[in-house]
Amino acid sequence: MDDRALARTLARMATEIIERAQGTEGLVLVGIQRRGVELAARLRALIAQSEGVQVPRGKLDITLYRDDLQTVGPRPVVGETSLPDLDGRIVAIVDDVLYTGRTVRAALDECSDFGRPRRILLCVLIDRGGRELPIQADIVGRTVSAGPGDRVDVLVSELDGRDAVELVRP
Amino acid sequence: MTATLGKDLIGLETLSREQLQLILDTAEPFKEVSERAIKKVPALRGKTIVNLFFEASTRTRISFEFAEKRLSADTVNVASTGSSVSKGETLVDTARNLEAMRIDMVVIRHGSSGAAQFLGQRIRSNVINAGDGKHEHPTQGLLDMLTLRDRFKRLEGLKVAICGDILHSRVARSNIWGLTKLGAQVGVCGPATLLPRNVHELGVTILPRIEDAIQWADALNVLRLQLERMEAGFLPSLREYNRVFGVTNERLSRAPKDLLILHPGPMNRGVEIDSDVADGPHSVILPQVTNGVAVRMAVLYLLAGGSPDWAHPGGGGE
């Protein structure tokens, strides 16, 4: 997926978010560190363009909610979490790749420690299959079937210098 | 990031620059956890931590306890009075008995220098030094460094004067080792009777008068003057100490710039520091306490993953 394909996909996802949330009233976009945060910022800009509203945003670092902290060895670096008020809101969680579902499980737990959203939507750019938990996305940019050894790299210009999605088969 | 902390945190003397940096950087996101409505994350769920305090402490013990609870660990407090320690049980026996109850970490405060290291070498649990005799108080040193970094955005090149009883102070030692490793310049200021004889070997500048410290420094870390020292003959009187070494607004007004004021507490107002300085606009004494919880959360979090088997680079998984 190159930069133009990525832009078209994000535009469609932004429209779908508005449809699902029936407008921007009460909508909050929450990106999961790190690339989810950049994607959420893009979606927010697209929504601002079409709806003329800057919806509240937040970022979520799920490290402290991981279920494998006892086994990962050297502690993963903890990033920043900053969330607006979530009570009664429609929270759209944004991440780059949906794989096992464990990150999303952790994100749901963390969100519920911050408040009680009216509804939580899951938006992912790439669904690569391989779920280990009963979790599914509401809005998907593209579905790819990637094997357990494959890698899906989402590159965003803010962090990686260019926009692209690459499937790496070793 | 390949730095890990290993099994224990005994002091800052033995930590590398990278390890110090890792702790301070990890403390940043933990500050935010204490600002949440629900001040708790599940990172240490299922871990059991014993706070073993053989010396009186309010701030440090409560700070560790908050840090542990905010990481969802289960905690038990053992004080020397009212436990079998007062019946003559040795330190190692106490710790081994606790370990037989399947604990994961021990936070120890002890009056003897070296107690934390001694314990760490004899039990499998992680050991964190919460102050051992006149040796080190690593988490206090770290929270002082975090507070300085918050205000100045850097430690490199910063001039920090530690004032007071350097000889008996574990806080001074941890600060000197930690700050110099991260590139700060450290000065020490106090009565000659309360400076260690070879203190210059630690790479510090000796500032004989408080006026010298105020001229030289960007920040003053004012140590508590322990009243017992006077009885032991190190000082003629507290009033004289205040007159010669007290940090007063009048003295600070002659500084070339505004100095940041730190104090590890508990304060003797009117002895080492005057009230109008302690409560003044450049005092960060309460932010230090807030940062203490974040630093201790970071240390607990990092040590919980620090089994020696993992202490090799590249072992991390995503």
Coordinates of C-alpha atoms in Angstrom, one line a residue:
Chain A
M1 CA 0.0 0.0 0.0
D2 CA 1.6 3.3 -1.0
D3 CA 0.9 6.8 0.3
R4 CA -2.0 7.5 -2.0
A5 CA -3.7 4.2 -1.3
L6 CA -3.2 4.9 2.5
A7 CA -4.7 8.4 2.1
R8 CA -7.8 7.0 0.3
T9 CA -8.2 4.3 2.9
L10 CA -8.0 6.7 5.8
A11 CA -10.6 9.0 4.1
R12 CA -13.0 6.1 3.9
M13 CA -12.3 5.2 7.6
A14 CA -13.0 8.7 8.7
T15 CA -16.4 8.7 6.9
E16 CA -17.2 5.3 8.4
I17 CA -16.4 6.6 11.9
I18 CA -18.8 9.5 11.4
E19 CA -21.5 7.1 10.1
R20 CA -21.1 4.7 13.0
A21 CA -21.1 7.5 15.6
Q22 CA -23.9 9.3 13.8
G23 CA -22.0 12.6 13.6
T24 CA -19.3 14.1 15.8
E25 CA -21.4 14.7 18.9
G26 CA -19.6 13.0 21.9
L27 CA -17.0 11.4 19.6
V28 CA -13.4 11.0 21.0
L29 CA -10.5 9.6 19.0
V30 CA -8.0 7.6 21.0
G31 CA -4.8 6.4 19.4
I32 CA -2.7 3.5 20.7
Q33 CA 1.0 4.3 21.1
R34 CA 2.8 4.8 18.8
R35 CA 1.5 4.6 15.3
G36 CA -2.1 4.5 16.3
V37 CA -1.6 8.0 17.7
E38 CA -0.4 9.3 14.3
L39 CA -3.3 7.6 12.5
A40 CA -5.8 9.1 15.0
A41 CA -4.4 12.5 14.3
R42 CA -4.8 12.0 10.5
L43 CA -8.4 10.8 11.0
R44 CA -9.1 13.7 13.2
A45 CA -7.9 16.1 10.5
L46 CA -10.0 14.4 7.9
I47 CA -13.1 14.7 10.1
A48 CA -12.3 18.3 10.8
Q49 CA -12.2 18.9 7.0
S50 CA -15.5 17.2 6.2
E51 CA -17.5 18.1 9.4
G52 CA -15.8 21.3 10.5
V53 CA -15.4 20.0 14.0
Q54 CA -12.2 19.3 16.0
V55 CA -13.1 16.2 18.0
P56 CA -11.3 15.6 21.3
R57 CA -8.4 13.2 21.1
G58 CA -6.3 11.1 23.4
K59 CA -3.4 8.7 23.4
L60 CA -3.1 5.4 25.2
D61 CA 0.0 3.5 26.2
I62 CA -1.0 0.0 27.1
T63 CA 2.4 -1.3 28.4
L64 CA 1.3 -1.4 32.0
Y65 CA -1.8 -3.4 31.1
R66 CA 0.0 -6.1 29.1
D67 CA -0.8 -9.6 30.1
D68 CA 2.7 -10.8 29.4
L69 CA 4.6 -8.4 31.7
Q70 CA 5.8 -11.2 33.9
T71 CA 7.4 -13.0 31.0
V72 CA 8.7 -10.4 28.5
G73 CA 12.1 -10.0 30.2
P74 CA 13.6 -6.5 30.1
R75 CA 10.8 -4.1 30.8
P76 CA 9.3 -2.4 27.8
V77 CA 9.5 1.3 27.6
V78 CA 6.4 3.0 28.9
G79 CA 5.0 5.8 26.8
E80 CA 2.6 8.6 27.5
T81 CA -1.1 8.2 28.2
S82 CA -3.3 11.2 28.1
L83 CA -7.1 10.9 27.7
P84 CA -9.9 13.5 27.8
D85 CA -13.1 12.8 29.7
L86 CA -14.5 9.5 28.4
D87 CA -17.7 9.3 30.5
G88 CA -20.8 8.9 28.2
R89 CA -18.6 9.5 25.0
I90 CA -18.3 7.4 21.9
V91 CA -14.7 6.4 21.9
A92 CA -13.0 5.4 18.7
I93 CA -9.8 3.4 19.5
V94 CA -7.4 3.7 16.6
D95 CA -4.5 1.3 16.0
D96 CA -2.3 0.4 13.0
V97 CA -2.5 -3.4 13.0
L98 CA -4.9 -5.8 14.6
Y99 CA -3.3 -9.2 15.2
T100 CA -3.7 -11.3 18.4
G101 CA -6.2 -8.9 20.0
R102 CA -4.2 -8.6 23.2
T103 CA -3.3 -5.0 22.7
V104 CA -7.0 -4.2 22.3
R105 CA -7.9 -6.2 25.3
A106 CA -5.4 -4.1 27.3
A107 CA -6.7 -0.9 25.8
L108 CA -10.2 -1.7 26.8
D109 CA -9.2 -2.4 30.3
E110 CA -7.2 0.9 30.5
C111 CA -10.2 2.9 29.0
S112 CA -12.5 1.5 31.7
D113 CA -10.1 2.8 34.4
F114 CA -10.6 6.3 32.9
G115 CA -14.4 6.4 32.8
R116 CA -17.4 4.7 31.3
P117 CA -17.8 5.4 27.6
R118 CA -21.2 5.1 26.1
R119 CA -19.7 3.0 23.3
I120 CA -16.3 2.0 22.2
L121 CA -15.4 1.5 18.5
L122 CA -12.3 -0.2 17.2
C123 CA -10.7 1.2 14.1
V124 CA -7.7 -0.5 12.6
L125 CA -5.8 0.3 9.4
I126 CA -4.8 -3.4 8.8
D127 CA -6.5 -6.5 10.1
R128 CA -4.0 -9.3 9.5
G129 CA -5.9 -12.1 11.2
G130 CA -4.4 -14.4 13.8
R131 CA -6.6 -13.5 16.7
E132 CA -6.0 -15.2 20.1
L133 CA -8.9 -13.5 21.8
P134 CA -12.6 -12.9 20.7
I135 CA -12.1 -9.4 19.5
Q136 CA -13.0 -7.8 16.2
A137 CA -12.7 -4.4 14.7
D138 CA -15.7 -2.2 13.7
I139 CA -13.8 -0.3 11.0
V140 CA -11.0 -1.9 9.0
G141 CA -8.9 -0.2 6.4
R142 CA -7.8 -3.3 4.7
T143 CA -7.8 -7.0 5.5
V144 CA -4.7 -9.1 4.7
S145 CA -4.0 -12.7 5.4
A146 CA -0.5 -12.8 6.9
G147 CA 1.1 -15.9 8.4
P148 CA 2.5 -16.1 11.9
G149 CA 6.1 -15.5 10.7
D150 CA 5.1 -12.5 8.5
R151 CA 5.4 -8.9 9.5
V152 CA 3.1 -6.1 8.6
D153 CA 4.9 -2.7 8.8
V154 CA 2.8 0.4 8.9
L155 CA 5.0 3.4 8.1
V156 CA 3.8 7.0 8.7
S157 CA 5.8 10.0 7.6
E158 CA 5.8 11.6 11.0
L159 CA 7.9 8.8 12.4
D160 CA 9.2 6.9 9.4
G161 CA 9.7 9.6 6.8
R162 CA 7.1 8.1 4.4
D163 CA 3.6 6.7 4.3
A164 CA 3.2 3.0 3.3
V165 CA 2.1 -0.4 4.5
E166 CA 4.4 -3.3 3.7
L167 CA 3.9 -7.0 4.2
V168 CA 7.3 -8.6 4.9
R169 CA 7.6 -12.3 4.4
P170 CA 11.0 -13.6 5.7
Chain B
M1 CA 16.9 0.2 24.9
T2 CA 19.0 -2.5 26.3
A3 CA 19.8 -1.3 29.8
T4 CA 18.3 -3.2 32.7
L5 CA 18.7 -2.8 36.4
G6 CA 19.5 -6.3 37.5
K7 CA 18.1 -7.9 40.7
D8 CA 18.6 -5.2 43.3
L9 CA 18.8 -1.4 43.7
I10 CA 21.5 -0.9 46.3
G11 CA 22.9 2.5 45.4
L12 CA 23.6 4.9 42.6
E13 CA 27.4 4.4 42.9
T14 CA 27.1 1.1 41.0
L15 CA 24.7 2.2 38.3
S16 CA 25.8 3.2 34.9
R17 CA 24.8 6.4 33.2
E18 CA 22.4 4.4 31.0
Q19 CA 20.7 2.8 33.9
L20 CA 20.2 6.1 35.7
Q21 CA 18.8 7.6 32.5
L22 CA 16.5 4.6 32.1
I23 CA 15.0 5.1 35.6
L24 CA 14.5 8.8 35.1
D25 CA 12.9 8.3 31.7
T26 CA 10.7 5.5 33.0
A27 CA 9.5 7.8 35.9
E28 CA 8.0 10.3 33.4
P29 CA 5.0 8.3 32.3
F30 CA 4.4 7.1 35.9
K31 CA 3.8 10.7 37.0
E32 CA 0.6 10.7 35.0
V33 CA -0.7 7.6 36.8
S34 CA -0.9 9.5 40.0
E35 CA -3.0 12.2 38.3
R36 CA -5.7 9.7 37.2
A37 CA -9.1 9.4 38.9
I38 CA -8.3 5.7 39.4
K39 CA -4.7 5.8 40.5
K40 CA -3.8 2.3 39.6
V41 CA -2.4 0.2 36.8
P42 CA -2.1 -3.6 36.8
A43 CA 1.6 -3.8 36.0
L44 CA 2.7 -5.6 39.3
R45 CA -0.5 -7.5 39.9
G46 CA 0.2 -10.7 41.9
K47 CA 3.6 -9.5 43.2
T48 CA 4.1 -9.4 46.9
I49 CA 6.3 -6.7 48.4
V50 CA 7.5 -6.4 52.0
N51 CA 8.5 -3.0 53.3
L52 CA 11.0 -3.8 56.0
F53 CA 11.7 -0.7 58.0
F54 CA 14.3 -0.9 60.8
E55 CA 14.5 2.8 61.2
A56 CA 11.8 5.4 61.6
S57 CA 10.5 6.8 58.3
T58 CA 7.2 8.5 57.3
R59 CA 7.8 10.0 53.9
T60 CA 9.9 7.2 52.3
R61 CA 7.7 4.4 53.7
I62 CA 4.5 6.0 52.6
S63 CA 5.9 6.9 49.3
F64 CA 7.0 3.3 48.6
E65 CA 3.7 2.0 49.7
F66 CA 1.8 4.3 47.4
A67 CA 4.1 3.4 44.5
E68 CA 3.5 -0.3 45.2
K69 CA -0.3 0.0 45.5
R70 CA -0.6 2.1 42.4
L71 CA 1.1 -0.7 40.5
S72 CA -1.4 -3.2 42.0
A73 CA 1.2 -5.1 44.1
D74 CA 0.3 -6.6 47.5
T75 CA 2.2 -5.0 50.3
V76 CA 3.1 -5.8 53.9
N77 CA 4.8 -3.4 56.3
V78 CA 7.2 -4.7 58.9
A79 CA 8.6 -2.3 61.4
S80 CA 11.4 -3.4 63.8
T81 CA 9.4 -2.5 66.9
G82 CA 6.5 -5.0 67.5
S83 CA 8.1 -7.7 65.3
S84 CA 10.4 -10.6 66.1
V85 CA 13.3 -8.3 65.3
S86 CA 12.9 -6.8 68.7
K87 CA 13.2 -10.4 70.1
G88 CA 16.7 -10.6 68.6
E89 CA 16.1 -12.3 65.3
T90 CA 18.8 -11.5 62.7
L91 CA 18.2 -9.6 59.5
V92 CA 18.8 -12.6 57.3
D93 CA 16.5 -14.9 59.4
T94 CA 13.7 -12.3 59.2
A95 CA 14.1 -12.0 55.5
R96 CA 14.4 -15.8 54.9
N97 CA 11.2 -16.3 56.9
L98 CA 9.4 -13.7 54.8
E99 CA 10.8 -15.4 51.6
A100 CA 9.4 -18.7 52.8
M101 CA 6.0 -17.0 52.5
R102 CA 6.7 -16.5 48.8
I103 CA 7.4 -12.8 48.5
D104 CA 8.9 -11.1 45.4
M105 CA 10.5 -7.9 46.7
V106 CA 11.9 -6.4 49.8
V107 CA 12.2 -2.7 50.4
I108 CA 14.6 -2.2 53.3
R109 CA 15.6 0.8 55.5
H110 CA 18.3 0.0 58.0
G111 CA 20.6 1.8 60.3
S112 CA 23.7 0.0 59.2
S113 CA 25.6 0.9 56.0
G114 CA 25.6 -2.1 53.7
A115 CA 22.5 -3.8 55.1
A116 CA 20.7 -3.7 51.8
Q117 CA 23.6 -5.3 49.8
F118 CA 24.1 -7.9 52.5
L119 CA 20.5 -8.9 52.2
G120 CA 20.4 -8.8 48.4
Q121 CA 23.3 -11.3 48.3
R122 CA 21.4 -13.7 50.6
I123 CA 17.9 -13.8 49.3
R124 CA 16.4 -14.4 45.9
S125 CA 13.8 -11.6 46.1
N126 CA 14.6 -8.2 44.6
V127 CA 16.0 -5.9 47.2
I128 CA 15.5 -2.1 47.1
N129 CA 17.6 0.1 49.4
A130 CA 15.4 2.7 51.1
G131 CA 18.3 4.1 53.1
D132 CA 21.1 2.2 54.8
G133 CA 23.1 3.9 57.5
K134 CA 25.4 6.5 56.1
H135 CA 25.8 4.8 52.8
E136 CA 23.1 5.5 50.2
H137 CA 19.4 6.4 49.8
P138 CA 19.2 5.8 46.0
T139 CA 15.5 6.6 45.4
Q140 CA 15.9 10.0 47.2
G141 CA 18.9 10.7 45.0
L142 CA 16.8 9.8 41.9
L143 CA 13.8 11.9 42.9
D144 CA 16.1 14.9 43.5
M145 CA 17.6 14.3 40.0
L146 CA 14.1 14.0 38.5
T147 CA 13.0 17.3 40.1
L148 CA 16.1 19.1 38.9
R149 CA 15.6 17.7 35.4
D150 CA 12.0 18.8 35.4
R151 CA 12.9 22.4 36.2
F152 CA 16.1 22.8 34.2
K153 CA 15.3 20.3 31.4
R154 CA 18.9 19.0 31.7
L155 CA 21.4 17.8 34.3
E156 CA 24.5 18.2 32.1
G157 CA 26.5 21.2 33.3
L158 CA 24.1 22.0 36.1
K159 CA 25.7 23.2 39.4
V160 CA 24.1 21.7 42.5
A161 CA 25.3 22.6 45.9
I162 CA 24.5 20.1 48.7
C163 CA 24.5 21.9 52.0
G164 CA 24.7 20.6 55.6
D165 CA 25.8 17.4 57.2
I166 CA 27.6 15.7 54.3
L167 CA 29.5 13.4 56.6
H168 CA 26.5 11.4 57.9
S169 CA 24.2 11.9 54.9
R170 CA 23.2 9.0 52.7
V171 CA 21.2 11.5 50.6
A172 CA 24.3 13.4 49.9
R173 CA 26.2 10.3 48.7
S174 CA 23.5 9.2 46.4
N175 CA 23.1 12.7 45.0
I176 CA 26.9 13.0 44.4
W177 CA 27.2 9.7 42.6
G178 CA 24.0 10.1 40.6
L179 CA 24.5 13.7 39.6
T180 CA 28.1 13.5 38.6
K181 CA 27.4 10.5 36.4
L182 CA 24.9 12.4 34.5
G183 CA 27.2 15.3 34.0
A184 CA 26.2 17.8 36.7
Q185 CA 28.7 19.6 38.8
V186 CA 28.3 19.0 42.5
G187 CA 29.5 21.3 45.3
V188 CA 29.3 20.5 49.0
C189 CA 29.0 23.1 51.7
G190 CA 29.0 22.6 55.5
P191 CA 31.0 23.0 58.7
A192 CA 34.4 21.4 58.4
T193 CA 33.5 18.9 61.1
L194 CA 30.6 17.6 58.9
L195 CA 32.5 17.2 55.7
P196 CA 34.1 13.8 55.0
R197 CA 37.8 14.0 55.1
N198 CA 38.5 13.0 51.5
V199 CA 35.3 14.3 50.0
H200 CA 37.1 15.9 47.0
E201 CA 37.9 12.4 45.8
L202 CA 34.3 12.1 44.9
G203 CA 34.8 14.8 42.2
V204 CA 33.0 17.6 44.1
T205 CA 33.8 21.2 44.7
I206 CA 34.2 22.2 48.3
L207 CA 32.4 25.4 49.2
P208 CA 33.5 26.5 52.7
R209 CA 30.8 29.1 53.3
I210 CA 27.1 29.1 52.5
E211 CA 27.7 32.4 50.7
D212 CA 30.1 30.6 48.3
A213 CA 27.5 28.0 47.6
I214 CA 24.8 30.6 46.8
Q215 CA 27.2 32.4 44.5
W216 CA 28.2 29.2 42.7
A217 CA 25.1 27.1 42.4
D218 CA 22.0 26.8 40.2
A219 CA 20.3 24.8 42.9
L220 CA 20.7 24.1 46.6
N221 CA 19.9 20.8 48.1
V222 CA 19.6 21.7 51.8
L223 CA 20.1 18.6 54.0
R224 CA 18.3 18.1 57.3
L225 CA 20.6 18.9 60.3
Q226 CA 20.2 16.0 62.6
L227 CA 19.8 17.3 66.1
E228 CA 21.8 14.4 67.5
R229 CA 24.9 15.8 65.8
M230 CA 25.0 18.7 68.2
E231 CA 25.1 16.4 71.2
A232 CA 27.9 14.4 69.6
G233 CA 30.0 17.6 69.6
F234 CA 30.1 18.2 65.8
L235 CA 28.4 21.6 66.3
P236 CA 28.4 24.2 69.0
S237 CA 24.7 25.1 68.8
L238 CA 21.8 25.1 66.4
R239 CA 21.5 28.9 66.6
E240 CA 25.1 29.3 65.5
Y241 CA 24.5 26.8 62.7
N242 CA 21.6 28.9 61.5
R243 CA 23.6 32.1 61.7
V244 CA 26.5 30.7 59.8
F245 CA 25.0 28.1 57.4
G246 CA 21.2 28.7 57.4
V247 CA 19.6 29.3 54.0
T248 CA 17.8 32.6 54.4
N249 CA 16.1 34.9 52.0
E250 CA 18.5 37.6 53.0
R251 CA 21.4 35.5 51.8
L252 CA 19.6 34.3 48.7
S253 CA 18.9 37.9 47.7
R254 CA 22.6 38.3 47.0
A255 CA 22.7 35.4 44.5
P256 CA 23.4 36.3 40.9
K257 CA 20.3 34.4 39.9
D258 CA 17.3 32.7 41.4
L259 CA 18.3 29.4 43.0
L260 CA 16.1 26.3 43.1
I261 CA 15.7 25.0 46.6
L262 CA 15.5 21.3 47.4
H263 CA 15.2 19.6 50.8
P264 CA 14.8 15.9 51.4
G265 CA 12.7 16.5 54.6
P266 CA 11.8 16.5 57.4
M267 CA 12.8 20.1 57.7
N268 CA 14.1 21.9 60.8
R269 CA 12.6 25.3 60.0
G270 CA 14.8 28.0 61.4
V271 CA 17.9 25.8 61.5
E272 CA 19.2 24.7 58.1
I273 CA 16.4 26.5 56.2
D274 CA 14.2 29.5 57.0
S275 CA 10.4 29.2 56.6
D276 CA 10.2 32.0 54.0
V277 CA 12.7 30.1 51.8
A278 CA 11.0 26.7 52.3
D279 CA 7.6 28.1 51.4
G280 CA 9.0 30.6 48.8
P281 CA 8.5 30.6 45.0
H282 CA 11.7 28.8 44.2
S283 CA 11.2 25.9 46.6
V284 CA 10.4 22.5 45.0
I285 CA 10.2 20.6 48.3
L286 CA 6.7 19.4 47.6
P287 CA 7.2 18.6 43.9
Q288 CA 10.1 16.4 45.2
V289 CA 7.6 14.4 47.3
T290 CA 5.3 14.0 44.3
N291 CA 8.2 12.9 42.1
G292 CA 9.3 10.4 44.8
V293 CA 6.2 8.2 44.1
A294 CA 6.9 8.3 40.3
V295 CA 10.6 7.4 40.8
R296 CA 9.8 4.5 43.1
M297 CA 7.1 3.2 40.7
A298 CA 9.7 3.2 38.0
V299 CA 12.2 1.3 40.1
L300 CA 9.7 -1.3 41.1
Y301 CA 8.5 -1.7 37.6
L302 CA 12.0 -2.1 36.2
L303 CA 13.2 -4.5 38.9
A304 CA 10.2 -6.7 38.5
G305 CA 11.5 -7.6 35.1
G306 CA 15.1 -7.7 36.1
S307 CA 16.0 -11.3 36.8
P308 CA 19.7 -11.8 36.1
D309 CA 18.8 -14.4 33.3
W310 CA 17.2 -11.5 31.4
A311 CA 20.1 -9.1 31.8
H312 CA 21.4 -9.6 28.3
P313 CA 20.7 -7.3 25.4
G314 CA 18.3 -8.3 22.7
G315 CA 16.2 -10.5 25.0
G316 CA 13.2 -8.3 24.8
G317 CA 10.0 -9.3 23.0
E318 CA 7.3 -7.3 21.4

